[in-house]
PDB file of C-alpha atoms in Angstrom:
ATOM      1  CA  MET A   1     -20.162  -7.051   6.513  1.00 79.00           C
ATOM      2  CA  LEU A   2     -17.763  -4.843   7.071  1.00 86.00           C
ATOM      3  CA  ASP A   3     -17.755  -1.474   8.529  1.00 86.00           C
ATOM      4  CA  GLU A   4     -17.632   1.395   6.668  1.00 90.00           C
ATOM      5  CA  LYS A   5     -14.473   3.945   7.669  1.00 89.00           C
ATOM      6  CA  LEU A   6     -12.064   0.658   7.829  1.00 88.00           C
ATOM      7  CA  LYS A   7     -13.645   0.315   4.299  1.00 87.00           C
ATOM      8  CA  ALA A   8     -12.813   3.392   2.700  1.00 86.00           C
ATOM      9  CA  GLN A   9      -9.726   2.925   4.744  1.00 86.00           C
ATOM     10  CA  LEU A  10      -8.389   0.199   2.763  1.00 87.00           C
ATOM     11  CA  GLY A  11      -9.204   1.383  -0.461  1.00 84.00           C
ATOM     12  CA  LEU A  12     -12.015  -0.938  -1.025  1.00 87.00           C
ATOM     13  CA  ASN A  13     -15.088  -1.353  -3.295  1.00 88.00           C
ATOM     14  CA  ASP A  14     -17.994  -3.601  -2.510  1.00 91.00           C
ATOM     15  CA  GLU A  15     -17.433  -5.933  -4.699  1.00 91.00           C
ATOM     16  CA  GLN A  16     -13.969  -6.613  -3.301  1.00 89.00           C
ATOM     17  CA  VAL A  17     -15.187  -7.418   0.180  1.00 90.00           C
ATOM     18  CA  ARG A  18     -17.939  -9.500  -1.447  1.00 91.00           C
ATOM     19  CA  GLU A  19     -14.865 -11.624  -3.029  1.00 88.00           C
ATOM     20  CA  PHE A  20     -12.694 -11.409   0.586  1.00 88.00           C
ATOM     21  CA  LYS A  21     -15.976 -12.780   2.832  1.00 91.00           C
ATOM     22  CA  ASP A  22     -16.333 -15.613  -0.406  1.00 89.00           C
ATOM     23  CA  ALA A  23     -12.648 -16.710   0.583  1.00 86.00           C
ATOM     24  CA  PHE A  24     -12.708 -15.824   4.334  1.00 89.00           C
ATOM     25  CA  ASP A  25     -15.213 -18.193   4.067  1.00 90.00           C
ATOM     26  CA  ILE A  26     -13.109 -20.853   1.854  1.00 86.00           C
ATOM     27  CA  PHE A  27     -10.262 -20.357   4.490  1.00 83.00           C
ATOM     28  CA  ASP A  28     -12.727 -20.568   8.222  1.00 89.00           C
ATOM     29  CA  GLU A  29     -12.856 -24.151   7.503  1.00 85.00           C
ATOM     30  CA  ASP A  30     -14.263 -25.124  10.840  1.00 90.00           C
ATOM     31  CA  VAL A  31     -16.734 -22.224  10.835  1.00 93.00           C
ATOM     32  CA  SER A  32     -15.843 -20.430  14.530  1.00 93.00           C
ATOM     33  CA  GLY A  33     -15.915 -16.932  12.364  1.00 93.00           C
ATOM     34  CA  THR A  34     -11.645 -16.551  12.742  1.00 93.00           C
ATOM     35  CA  VAL A  35      -8.589 -17.479  10.510  1.00 89.00           C
ATOM     36  CA  SER A  36      -6.171 -19.769  12.523  1.00 88.00           C
ATOM     37  CA  THR A  37      -2.396 -19.971  11.220  1.00 84.00           C
ATOM     38  CA  GLY A  38      -2.731 -23.369   9.487  1.00 84.00           C
ATOM     39  CA  GLU A  39      -5.951 -22.587   7.910  1.00 85.00           C
ATOM     40  CA  LEU A  40      -4.107 -19.428   6.390  1.00 83.00           C
ATOM     41  CA  ALA A  41      -1.148 -22.311   5.052  1.00 83.00           C
ATOM     42  CA  THR A  42      -3.384 -24.743   3.675  1.00 80.00           C
ATOM     43  CA  VAL A  43      -5.342 -22.558   1.140  1.00 73.00           C
ATOM     44  CA  MET A  44      -2.511 -20.309   0.211  1.00 72.00           C
ATOM     45  CA  ARG A  45      -0.557 -23.908  -0.336  1.00 77.00           C
ATOM     46  CA  THR A  46      -3.870 -24.676  -1.933  1.00 72.00           C
ATOM     47  CA  LEU A  47      -3.356 -21.524  -4.043  1.00 63.00           C
ATOM     48  CA  GLY A  48       0.106 -22.955  -4.764  1.00 70.00           C
ATOM     49  CA  GLN A  49       1.733 -20.482  -2.975  1.00 71.00           C
ATOM     50  CA  ASP A  50       5.169 -21.850  -1.133  1.00 79.00           C
ATOM     51  CA  ILE A  51       4.826 -20.381   2.462  1.00 80.00           C
ATOM     52  CA  ASN A  52       5.268 -22.267   5.908  1.00 81.00           C
ATOM     53  CA  GLU A  53       2.601 -22.025   8.906  1.00 81.00           C
ATOM     54  CA  LYS A  54       5.445 -19.577  10.070  1.00 86.00           C
ATOM     55  CA  GLU A  55       5.945 -17.307   7.220  1.00 85.00           C
ATOM     56  CA  VAL A  56       1.691 -16.480   7.530  1.00 85.00           C
ATOM     57  CA  GLY A  57       2.434 -16.741  11.315  1.00 85.00           C
ATOM     58  CA  LEU A  58       4.210 -13.190  10.263  1.00 87.00           C
ATOM     59  CA  MET A  59       1.211 -12.169   7.954  1.00 85.00           C
ATOM     60  CA  ILE A  60      -1.448 -12.543  10.130  1.00 85.00           C
ATOM     61  CA  ALA A  61       1.199 -10.979  13.473  1.00 87.00           C
ATOM     62  CA  GLU A  62       0.722  -8.051  11.949  1.00 86.00           C
ATOM     63  CA  VAL A  63      -2.666  -7.881  10.997  1.00 87.00           C
ATOM     64  CA  ASP A  64      -4.430  -9.394  14.447  1.00 88.00           C
ATOM     65  CA  ASN A  65      -5.489  -6.753  16.775  1.00 85.00           C
ATOM     66  CA  ASP A  66      -6.369  -8.479  19.050  1.00 86.00           C
ATOM     67  CA  GLY A  67      -3.425 -10.273  19.968  1.00 86.00           C
ATOM     68  CA  SER A  68      -5.618 -14.393  19.324  1.00 87.00           C
ATOM     69  CA  GLY A  69      -3.669 -15.621  16.970  1.00 85.00           C
ATOM     70  CA  GLU A  70      -6.446 -16.145  14.253  1.00 90.00           C
ATOM     71  CA  ILE A  71      -8.359 -13.435  11.719  1.00 91.00           C
ATOM     72  CA  ASP A  72     -11.225 -12.570  12.128  1.00 91.00           C
ATOM     73  CA  PHE A  73     -13.153 -10.507   8.576  1.00 92.00           C
ATOM     74  CA  SER A  74     -11.863  -7.336   9.354  1.00 91.00           C
ATOM     75  CA  GLU A  75      -7.936  -8.662  10.112  1.00 90.00           C
ATOM     76  CA  PHE A  76      -8.780 -10.757   6.771  1.00 88.00           C
ATOM     77  CA  CYS A  77      -9.497  -7.355   4.789  1.00 89.00           C
ATOM     78  CA  THR A  78      -7.124  -5.179   6.022  1.00 89.00           C
ATOM     79  CA  LEU A  79      -4.619  -8.501   4.962  1.00 84.00           C
ATOM     80  CA  MET A  80      -5.203  -8.589   1.867  1.00 82.00           C
ATOM     81  CA  ALA A  81      -5.446  -4.998   0.848  1.00 84.00           C
ATOM     82  CA  ARG A  82      -1.343  -5.063   2.460  1.00 80.00           C
ATOM     83  CA  GLN A  83      -0.961  -8.305  -0.075  1.00 76.00           C
ATOM     84  CA  MET A  84      -3.003  -6.205  -2.543  1.00 75.00           C
ATOM     85  CA  GLU A  85      -1.428  -3.004  -2.721  1.00 75.00           C
ATOM     86  CA  LYS A  86       2.340  -4.788  -1.932  1.00 72.00           C
ATOM     87  CA  SER A  87       1.278  -6.519  -5.796  1.00 69.00           C
ATOM     88  CA  ASP A  88       0.824  -3.169  -7.178  1.00 70.00           C
ATOM     89  CA  PRO A  89       2.891  -2.803  -9.641  1.00 72.00           C
ATOM     90  CA  GLU A  90       3.034   1.292  -8.602  1.00 79.00           C
ATOM     91  CA  TYR A  91       3.560   0.364  -4.461  1.00 73.00           C
ATOM     92  CA  GLU A  92       7.928   1.325  -5.040  1.00 77.00           C
ATOM     93  CA  TYR A  93       6.614   4.694  -6.255  1.00 83.00           C
ATOM     94  CA  LYS A  94       3.823   5.308  -4.518  1.00 82.00           C
ATOM     95  CA  LYS A  95       5.811   4.737  -1.048  1.00 81.00           C
ATOM     96  CA  ALA A  96       9.131   6.621  -2.108  1.00 83.00           C
ATOM     97  CA  PHE A  97       5.733   9.644  -3.545  1.00 87.00           C
ATOM     98  CA  LYS A  98       5.080  10.068   0.333  1.00 86.00           C
ATOM     99  CA  ILE A  99       7.911  10.382   1.343  1.00 85.00           C
ATOM    100  CA  PHE A 100       8.764  13.635  -1.350  1.00 86.00           C
ATOM    101  CA  ASP A 101       4.797  14.317  -0.164  1.00 89.00           C
ATOM    102  CA  LYS A 102       5.841  15.554   3.482  1.00 88.00           C
ATOM    103  CA  LYS A 103       3.169  18.067   3.986  1.00 91.00           C
ATOM    104  CA  LYS A 104       0.411  14.946   2.003  1.00 88.00           C
ATOM    105  CA  ASP A 105      -1.514  17.412   0.800  1.00 94.00           C
ATOM    106  CA  GLY A 106      -0.930  14.761  -2.470  1.00 92.00           C
ATOM    107  CA  PHE A 107       1.903  17.657  -4.466  1.00 94.00           C
ATOM    108  CA  ILE A 108       5.983  17.941  -4.013  1.00 94.00           C
ATOM    109  CA  CYS A 109       6.168  21.783  -3.974  1.00 94.00           C
ATOM    110  CA  GLN A 110       9.935  22.414  -4.684  1.00 93.00           C
ATOM    111  CA  ALA A 111      11.207  23.425  -0.768  1.00 92.00           C
ATOM    112  CA  GLU A 112      10.017  19.599  -0.712  1.00 91.00           C
ATOM    113  CA  LEU A 113      11.822  18.797  -3.128  1.00 88.00           C
ATOM    114  CA  LYS A 114      14.972  20.470  -1.865  1.00 88.00           C
ATOM    115  CA  HIS A 115      14.641  18.916   0.703  1.00 87.00           C
ATOM    116  CA  VAL A 116      14.009  15.076   0.009  1.00 82.00           C
ATOM    117  CA  MET A 117      17.189  15.944  -2.873  1.00 83.00           C
ATOM    118  CA  ASN A 118      19.355  17.678   0.172  1.00 83.00           C
ATOM    119  CA  ASN A 119      19.013  14.537   2.539  1.00 81.00           C
ATOM    120  CA  LEU A 120      19.983  12.374  -0.078  1.00 78.00           C
ATOM    121  CA  GLY A 121      23.386  14.054  -0.438  1.00 84.00           C
ATOM    122  CA  GLU A 122      22.631  16.075  -3.032  1.00 84.00           C
ATOM    123  CA  ASP A 123      23.445  19.340  -2.710  1.00 85.00           C
ATOM    124  CA  MET A 124      21.501  21.837  -4.982  1.00 87.00           C
ATOM    125  CA  VAL A 125      20.994  25.119  -4.906  1.00 91.00           C
ATOM    126  CA  ASP A 126      17.032  27.118  -5.348  1.00 92.00           C
ATOM    127  CA  SER A 127      17.758  27.309  -9.585  1.00 94.00           C
ATOM    128  CA  GLU A 128      18.605  23.632 -10.127  1.00 92.00           C
ATOM    129  CA  ILE A 129      15.689  23.054  -8.389  1.00 90.00           C
ATOM    130  CA  ALA A 130      14.227  25.526  -9.531  1.00 91.00           C
ATOM    131  CA  ASP A 131      15.091  23.847 -12.845  1.00 91.00           C
ATOM    132  CA  MET A 132      13.258  20.196 -11.926  1.00 87.00           C
ATOM    133  CA  MET A 133      10.494  21.540 -10.979  1.00 90.00           C
ATOM    134  CA  LYS A 134       9.554  23.478 -13.994  1.00 91.00           C
ATOM    135  CA  GLU A 135      11.121  20.199 -16.590  1.00 90.00           C
ATOM    136  CA  ALA A 136       8.641  18.411 -14.903  1.00 90.00           C
ATOM    137  CA  ASP A 137       5.845  21.180 -13.778  1.00 94.00           C
ATOM    138  CA  MET A 138       3.193  19.387 -17.085  1.00 93.00           C
ATOM    139  CA  ASP A 139       0.576  21.840 -15.891  1.00 95.00           C
ATOM    140  CA  GLY A 140       2.485  24.535 -14.554  1.00 94.00           C
ATOM    141  CA  ASP A 141       0.539  24.880 -11.052  1.00 95.00           C
ATOM    142  CA  GLY A 142       4.705  25.079  -9.297  1.00 93.00           C
ATOM    143  CA  LYS A 143       3.898  21.607  -8.013  1.00 94.00           C
ATOM    144  CA  LEU A 144       4.053  17.861  -8.779  1.00 94.00           C
ATOM    145  CA  SER A 145       1.838  15.571  -8.785  1.00 94.00           C
ATOM    146  CA  TYR A 146       1.733  12.082  -8.499  1.00 92.00           C
ATOM    147  CA  ASP A 147       1.223  10.836 -12.399  1.00 92.00           C
ATOM    148  CA  GLU A 148       4.206  13.860 -12.908  1.00 92.00           C
ATOM    149  CA  PHE A 149       6.261  12.211 -10.542  1.00 88.00           C
ATOM    150  CA  LEU A 150       5.968   9.117 -11.735  1.00 87.00           C
ATOM    151  CA  ASN A 151       6.533  10.280 -14.903  1.00 84.00           C
ATOM    152  CA  ILE A 152       9.779  11.909 -14.189  1.00 78.00           C
ATOM    153  CA  MET A 153      10.047   8.160 -12.036  1.00 78.00           C
ATOM    154  CA  LEU A 154      10.109   6.103 -15.386  1.00 79.00           C
ATOM    155  CA  ALA A 155      11.241   8.291 -17.923  1.00 73.00           C
ATOM    156  CA  LYS A 156      14.868   7.209 -16.127  1.00 56.00           C
TER     157      LYS A 156
END
């Protein structure tokens, strides 16, 4: 149904893929194996979305790898995964964490925090950065996990 590599890349489970397949089959009114801008716009309006074909066209263009102007099932899954991500209340925090996490290791170290703070125009000395880290680093491992970062962000 969906390539395992893409499924993992999108962070989808089997149940989500089945649900997306059911929805895709509904959208694919002419049973062509692809969903057109018009088909997607019609169904989205039926679901209460205030959206026009131009907006749907832009959504499709973001994931339309083959440039056909229509989306196949794998492209549809990519679109749906992005929509799910955007509706996640922590979406902005996750984006911010990724900006801080320069090494892409799932943690923010003192050097990464200093780099970002300096880029934000905050000229902070090492001791100030160390104090920030110490206050936020709940498990004392010398780096910030996403949960520790989120605690800081939600405390503001």
